Amino acid sequence: MIKVSPSILSADFSNLGAEAKKMQEAGATWLHIDVMDGHFVPNISFGAPVMKGIRKDFDGIFDVHLMISQPLRYIEDFVKAGADMITFHLECDDDANAVIDAIRAKGVKVGISVKPKTPAEAVKPYLDKVDMVLVMTVEPGFGGQKFMTDMMPKVSQIREWITQSGREIDLQVDGGVNAETAKTCIQAGANVLVAGSYLFSKPDYAAALKTLLLQE
C-alpha cells in the first residue's frame, strides 16, 4: 500500500496548526516533519517546541526526519513532542547503532536516511534493526529541488534487500515528488512518498493527495 507523508516544511509557517489539520481532513494519515540544524544542512527549520505545537492539530503519524549532526542529543525532546517515527541520517556525527538503540528505547519507530551521494550499501547492515529507510531524491536542506531520477537504482537495490530480509520495512523517498515522479518512485520499489511543495501549493489538498495515492 502506498502512503503519502506531506512535508510541513512547505506549508504556510504563519499557520502551521491549521495547515496540518487541513491536510489531515484531506485524508493524510502521515505528516513529515523536517528538522534542520543549520550544520548538517545549511538551513534551519524548527525544533521540538514547534512540532509539539502542531501535535494537537494532527492525530496521525508524526514522521520526523532529523537532518541534524547530533541526533542523540534530541531524541527525547522529539519523542516528548509527539514523534511516532524518528528518521536520522547515517552521515550524522553519532554512531548509527547507538542512535537506533536510543530511539527504540523510547518506544517509537526507527528510520535511517541517506543523502544522494551515499551508496545503497551503507544501509544494508541496519536492515534488521529499522522500520523504514529513506532515500533522498534531492540534496537535503532545501525545498522545491528537482527530482533526481538517478536515485532510482538505489531505491530498487534497497527494495531487493528488504524483500530478501523478510521484514516489513517501509521504503520512503523525499525530494521533488509529484504526480509524475511518484510513479517512477513506486515502480522502483518505494511505498512511502514525501511530498511538500507539490501538495501544499495546491488549492485542493484532497485532490492533490489522490493524484499520488492513485499511482499504484
CSV table of C-alpha atoms in Angstrom, one decimal:
chain,number,residue,atom,x,y,z
A,1,MET,CA,0.0,0.0,0.0
A,2,ILE,CA,1.3,3.4,-0.9
A,3,LYS,CA,1.5,6.0,1.8
A,4,VAL,CA,1.9,9.8,1.4
A,5,SER,CA,3.7,11.9,4.1
A,6,PRO,CA,3.1,15.6,3.4
A,7,SER,CA,6.1,17.7,4.3
A,8,ILE,CA,5.1,20.5,6.7
A,9,LEU,CA,8.2,22.4,5.6
A,10,SER,CA,6.3,23.5,2.5
A,11,ALA,CA,3.2,24.7,4.5
A,12,ASP,CA,2.3,28.2,5.5
A,13,PHE,CA,4.6,28.8,8.5
A,14,SER,CA,2.3,31.5,9.9
A,15,ASN,CA,-0.5,28.9,10.3
A,16,LEU,CA,1.1,25.5,10.8
A,17,GLY,CA,-1.5,24.1,13.0
A,18,ALA,CA,-4.3,24.9,10.6
A,19,GLU,CA,-2.3,23.6,7.7
A,20,ALA,CA,-1.7,20.3,9.5
A,21,LYS,CA,-5.4,20.0,10.3
A,22,LYS,CA,-6.4,20.8,6.8
A,23,MET,CA,-4.1,18.2,5.4
A,24,GLN,CA,-5.5,15.6,7.8
A,25,GLU,CA,-9.0,16.5,6.8
A,26,ALA,CA,-8.0,16.0,3.2
A,27,GLY,CA,-7.0,12.4,4.0
A,28,ALA,CA,-3.4,12.5,5.1
A,29,THR,CA,-2.5,9.9,7.8
A,30,TRP,CA,1.2,10.8,8.0
A,31,LEU,CA,2.9,14.2,8.4
A,32,HIS,CA,6.6,14.6,7.5
A,33,ILE,CA,8.5,17.0,9.8
A,34,ASP,CA,11.9,18.1,8.5
A,35,VAL,CA,14.2,19.2,11.3
A,36,MET,CA,17.3,21.1,10.2
A,37,ASP,CA,20.1,22.4,12.4
A,38,GLY,CA,22.0,24.7,10.1
A,39,HIS,CA,25.0,22.5,10.5
A,40,PHE,CA,24.2,19.1,8.9
A,41,VAL,CA,22.4,21.1,6.3
A,42,PRO,CA,22.7,24.8,5.6
A,43,ASN,CA,19.2,25.8,6.6
A,44,ILE,CA,17.4,25.9,9.9
A,45,SER,CA,13.8,24.8,10.1
A,46,PHE,CA,12.2,24.3,13.6
A,47,GLY,CA,12.6,22.1,16.6
A,48,ALA,CA,10.6,20.1,19.1
A,49,PRO,CA,8.6,23.1,20.6
A,50,VAL,CA,7.1,23.9,17.2
A,51,MET,CA,6.3,20.3,16.5
A,52,LYS,CA,4.6,19.9,19.8
A,53,GLY,CA,2.5,23.0,19.0
A,54,ILE,CA,1.0,21.3,15.9
A,55,ARG,CA,0.6,17.9,17.6
A,56,LYS,CA,-2.8,18.9,18.8
A,57,ASP,CA,-4.0,19.6,15.3
A,58,PHE,CA,-2.9,16.3,13.7
A,59,ASP,CA,-3.5,12.9,15.3
A,60,GLY,CA,-1.9,10.8,12.6
A,61,ILE,CA,1.7,9.6,12.3
A,62,PHE,CA,4.4,12.2,13.0
A,63,ASP,CA,7.2,11.1,10.6
A,64,VAL,CA,10.2,13.1,12.0
A,65,HIS,CA,13.2,13.5,9.7
A,66,LEU,CA,16.2,14.7,11.7
A,67,MET,CA,18.7,16.4,9.3
A,68,ILE,CA,20.9,17.2,12.2
A,69,SER,CA,24.5,16.4,13.2
A,70,GLN,CA,23.9,15.1,16.7
A,71,PRO,CA,20.5,13.3,16.8
A,72,LEU,CA,21.3,11.5,20.1
A,73,ARG,CA,21.0,14.8,21.9
A,74,TYR,CA,17.5,15.5,20.8
A,75,ILE,CA,15.7,12.1,20.6
A,76,GLU,CA,14.0,12.5,23.9
A,77,ASP,CA,12.8,16.0,23.1
A,78,PHE,CA,11.2,14.9,19.8
A,79,VAL,CA,9.6,11.8,21.4
A,80,LYS,CA,8.0,14.1,24.1
A,81,ALA,CA,6.8,16.4,21.3
A,82,GLY,CA,4.8,13.5,19.8
A,83,ALA,CA,7.1,11.7,17.3
A,84,ASP,CA,5.8,8.3,16.1
A,85,MET,CA,8.9,7.6,13.9
A,86,ILE,CA,12.3,9.2,14.0
A,87,THR,CA,14.5,9.0,11.0
A,88,PHE,CA,18.1,10.1,11.2
A,89,HIS,CA,21.0,10.3,8.7
A,90,LEU,CA,23.7,7.7,8.5
A,91,GLU,CA,26.0,10.5,7.6
A,92,CYS,CA,25.5,12.2,11.0
A,93,ASP,CA,28.2,12.5,13.7
A,94,ASP,CA,26.7,10.0,16.1
A,95,ASP,CA,27.2,6.2,16.0
A,96,ALA,CA,24.3,4.8,14.0
A,97,ASN,CA,23.7,1.8,16.3
A,98,ALA,CA,23.6,4.0,19.3
A,99,VAL,CA,21.0,6.3,17.7
A,100,ILE,CA,18.9,3.3,16.7
A,101,ASP,CA,19.0,1.8,20.2
A,102,ALA,CA,18.2,5.2,21.8
A,103,ILE,CA,15.1,5.7,19.5
A,104,ARG,CA,13.9,2.2,20.0
A,105,ALA,CA,14.3,2.5,23.8
A,106,LYS,CA,11.8,5.4,23.7
A,107,GLY,CA,9.2,3.2,22.1
A,108,VAL,CA,9.0,4.8,18.7
A,109,LYS,CA,9.8,3.5,15.2
A,110,VAL,CA,13.2,4.0,13.7
A,111,GLY,CA,14.2,5.2,10.2
A,112,ILE,CA,17.5,5.7,8.6
A,113,SER,CA,18.2,8.1,5.7
A,114,VAL,CA,20.9,8.5,3.2
A,115,LYS,CA,21.9,11.5,1.0
A,116,PRO,CA,22.2,11.2,-2.7
A,117,LYS,CA,26.0,10.6,-2.7
A,118,THR,CA,25.8,7.8,-0.1
A,119,PRO,CA,25.6,4.3,-1.7
A,120,ALA,CA,22.9,1.8,-1.0
A,121,GLU,CA,25.5,-0.5,0.6
A,122,ALA,CA,25.6,1.9,3.6
A,123,VAL,CA,22.0,0.9,4.5
A,124,LYS,CA,22.4,-2.9,4.3
A,125,PRO,CA,24.0,-3.5,7.8
A,126,TYR,CA,21.0,-1.9,9.5
A,127,LEU,CA,18.0,-3.5,7.8
A,128,ASP,CA,17.4,-5.9,10.7
A,129,LYS,CA,17.1,-3.0,13.1
A,130,VAL,CA,14.9,-0.4,11.4
A,131,ASP,CA,11.3,0.2,10.4
A,132,MET,CA,12.0,2.5,7.4
A,133,VAL,CA,14.7,3.5,5.0
A,134,LEU,CA,14.6,7.0,3.5
A,135,VAL,CA,16.3,7.6,0.2
A,136,MET,CA,16.8,11.3,-0.5
A,137,THR,CA,16.0,12.2,-4.1
A,138,VAL,CA,17.3,15.7,-3.7
A,139,GLU,CA,20.2,17.1,-1.6
A,140,PRO,CA,18.7,17.6,1.9
A,141,GLY,CA,18.1,21.1,3.3
A,142,PHE,CA,16.1,22.9,0.7
A,143,GLY,CA,12.5,22.5,-0.6
A,144,GLY,CA,11.5,22.8,-4.3
A,145,GLN,CA,14.5,21.0,-5.8
A,146,LYS,CA,14.4,18.9,-9.0
A,147,PHE,CA,13.8,15.2,-8.6
A,148,MET,CA,17.0,13.1,-9.1
A,149,THR,CA,16.0,10.2,-11.3
A,150,ASP,CA,19.4,8.6,-10.9
A,151,MET,CA,18.5,7.7,-7.3
A,152,MET,CA,16.1,5.0,-8.6
A,153,PRO,CA,18.7,2.2,-8.9
A,154,LYS,CA,19.5,2.8,-5.2
A,155,VAL,CA,15.8,2.5,-4.3
A,156,SER,CA,15.5,-0.7,-6.3
A,157,GLN,CA,18.5,-2.2,-4.7
A,158,ILE,CA,17.3,-1.4,-1.2
A,159,ARG,CA,13.9,-2.8,-2.0
A,160,GLU,CA,15.5,-6.0,-3.1
A,161,TRP,CA,17.4,-6.3,0.1
A,162,ILE,CA,14.2,-5.5,2.1
A,163,THR,CA,12.4,-8.3,0.3
A,164,GLN,CA,15.2,-10.7,1.0
A,165,SER,CA,15.1,-9.8,4.6
A,166,GLY,CA,11.5,-10.9,5.0
A,167,ARG,CA,10.8,-7.9,7.3
A,168,GLU,CA,8.2,-5.3,6.8
A,169,ILE,CA,10.3,-2.2,6.2
A,170,ASP,CA,8.9,0.9,4.6
A,171,LEU,CA,11.0,2.5,1.8
A,172,GLN,CA,10.5,6.2,1.6
A,173,VAL,CA,11.6,8.8,-0.9
A,174,ASP,CA,11.9,12.5,-0.3
A,175,GLY,CA,12.5,15.3,-2.7
A,176,GLY,CA,10.8,16.5,-5.9
A,177,VAL,CA,7.9,14.1,-5.6
A,178,ASN,CA,4.8,15.0,-7.7
A,179,ALA,CA,2.3,13.0,-9.7
A,180,GLU,CA,4.8,12.2,-12.4
A,181,THR,CA,7.8,11.3,-10.3
A,182,ALA,CA,5.7,9.4,-7.8
A,183,LYS,CA,5.1,6.7,-10.4
A,184,THR,CA,8.8,6.4,-11.1
A,185,CYS,CA,9.4,6.0,-7.3
A,186,ILE,CA,6.8,3.4,-6.9
A,187,GLN,CA,8.0,1.4,-9.9
A,188,ALA,CA,11.5,1.4,-8.3
A,189,GLY,CA,10.1,0.0,-5.1
A,190,ALA,CA,9.2,2.9,-2.8
A,191,ASN,CA,6.0,2.7,-0.8
A,192,VAL,CA,6.1,6.0,1.2
A,193,LEU,CA,6.2,9.3,-0.7
A,194,VAL,CA,7.2,12.5,0.9
A,195,ALA,CA,5.6,15.5,-0.9
A,196,GLY,CA,5.9,19.1,0.1
A,197,SER,CA,5.7,21.8,-2.5
A,198,TYR,CA,3.5,19.7,-4.7
A,199,LEU,CA,0.8,19.2,-2.1
A,200,PHE,CA,0.8,22.5,-0.1
A,201,SER,CA,0.9,24.6,-3.3
A,202,LYS,CA,-2.4,23.2,-4.4
A,203,PRO,CA,-5.8,24.8,-3.6
A,204,ASP,CA,-7.4,21.3,-3.0
A,205,TYR,CA,-5.2,19.2,-0.8
A,206,ALA,CA,-7.5,16.2,-1.1
A,207,ALA,CA,-7.4,16.1,-4.8
A,208,ALA,CA,-3.6,16.5,-4.8
A,209,LEU,CA,-3.2,13.6,-2.3
A,210,LYS,CA,-5.3,11.4,-4.6
A,211,THR,CA,-3.1,12.0,-7.6
A,212,LEU,CA,-0.2,10.4,-5.6
A,213,LEU,CA,-2.2,7.6,-3.9
A,214,LEU,CA,-3.6,6.5,-7.3
A,215,GLN,CA,-0.2,5.8,-8.7
A,216,GLU,CA,-0.3,2.1,-7.7
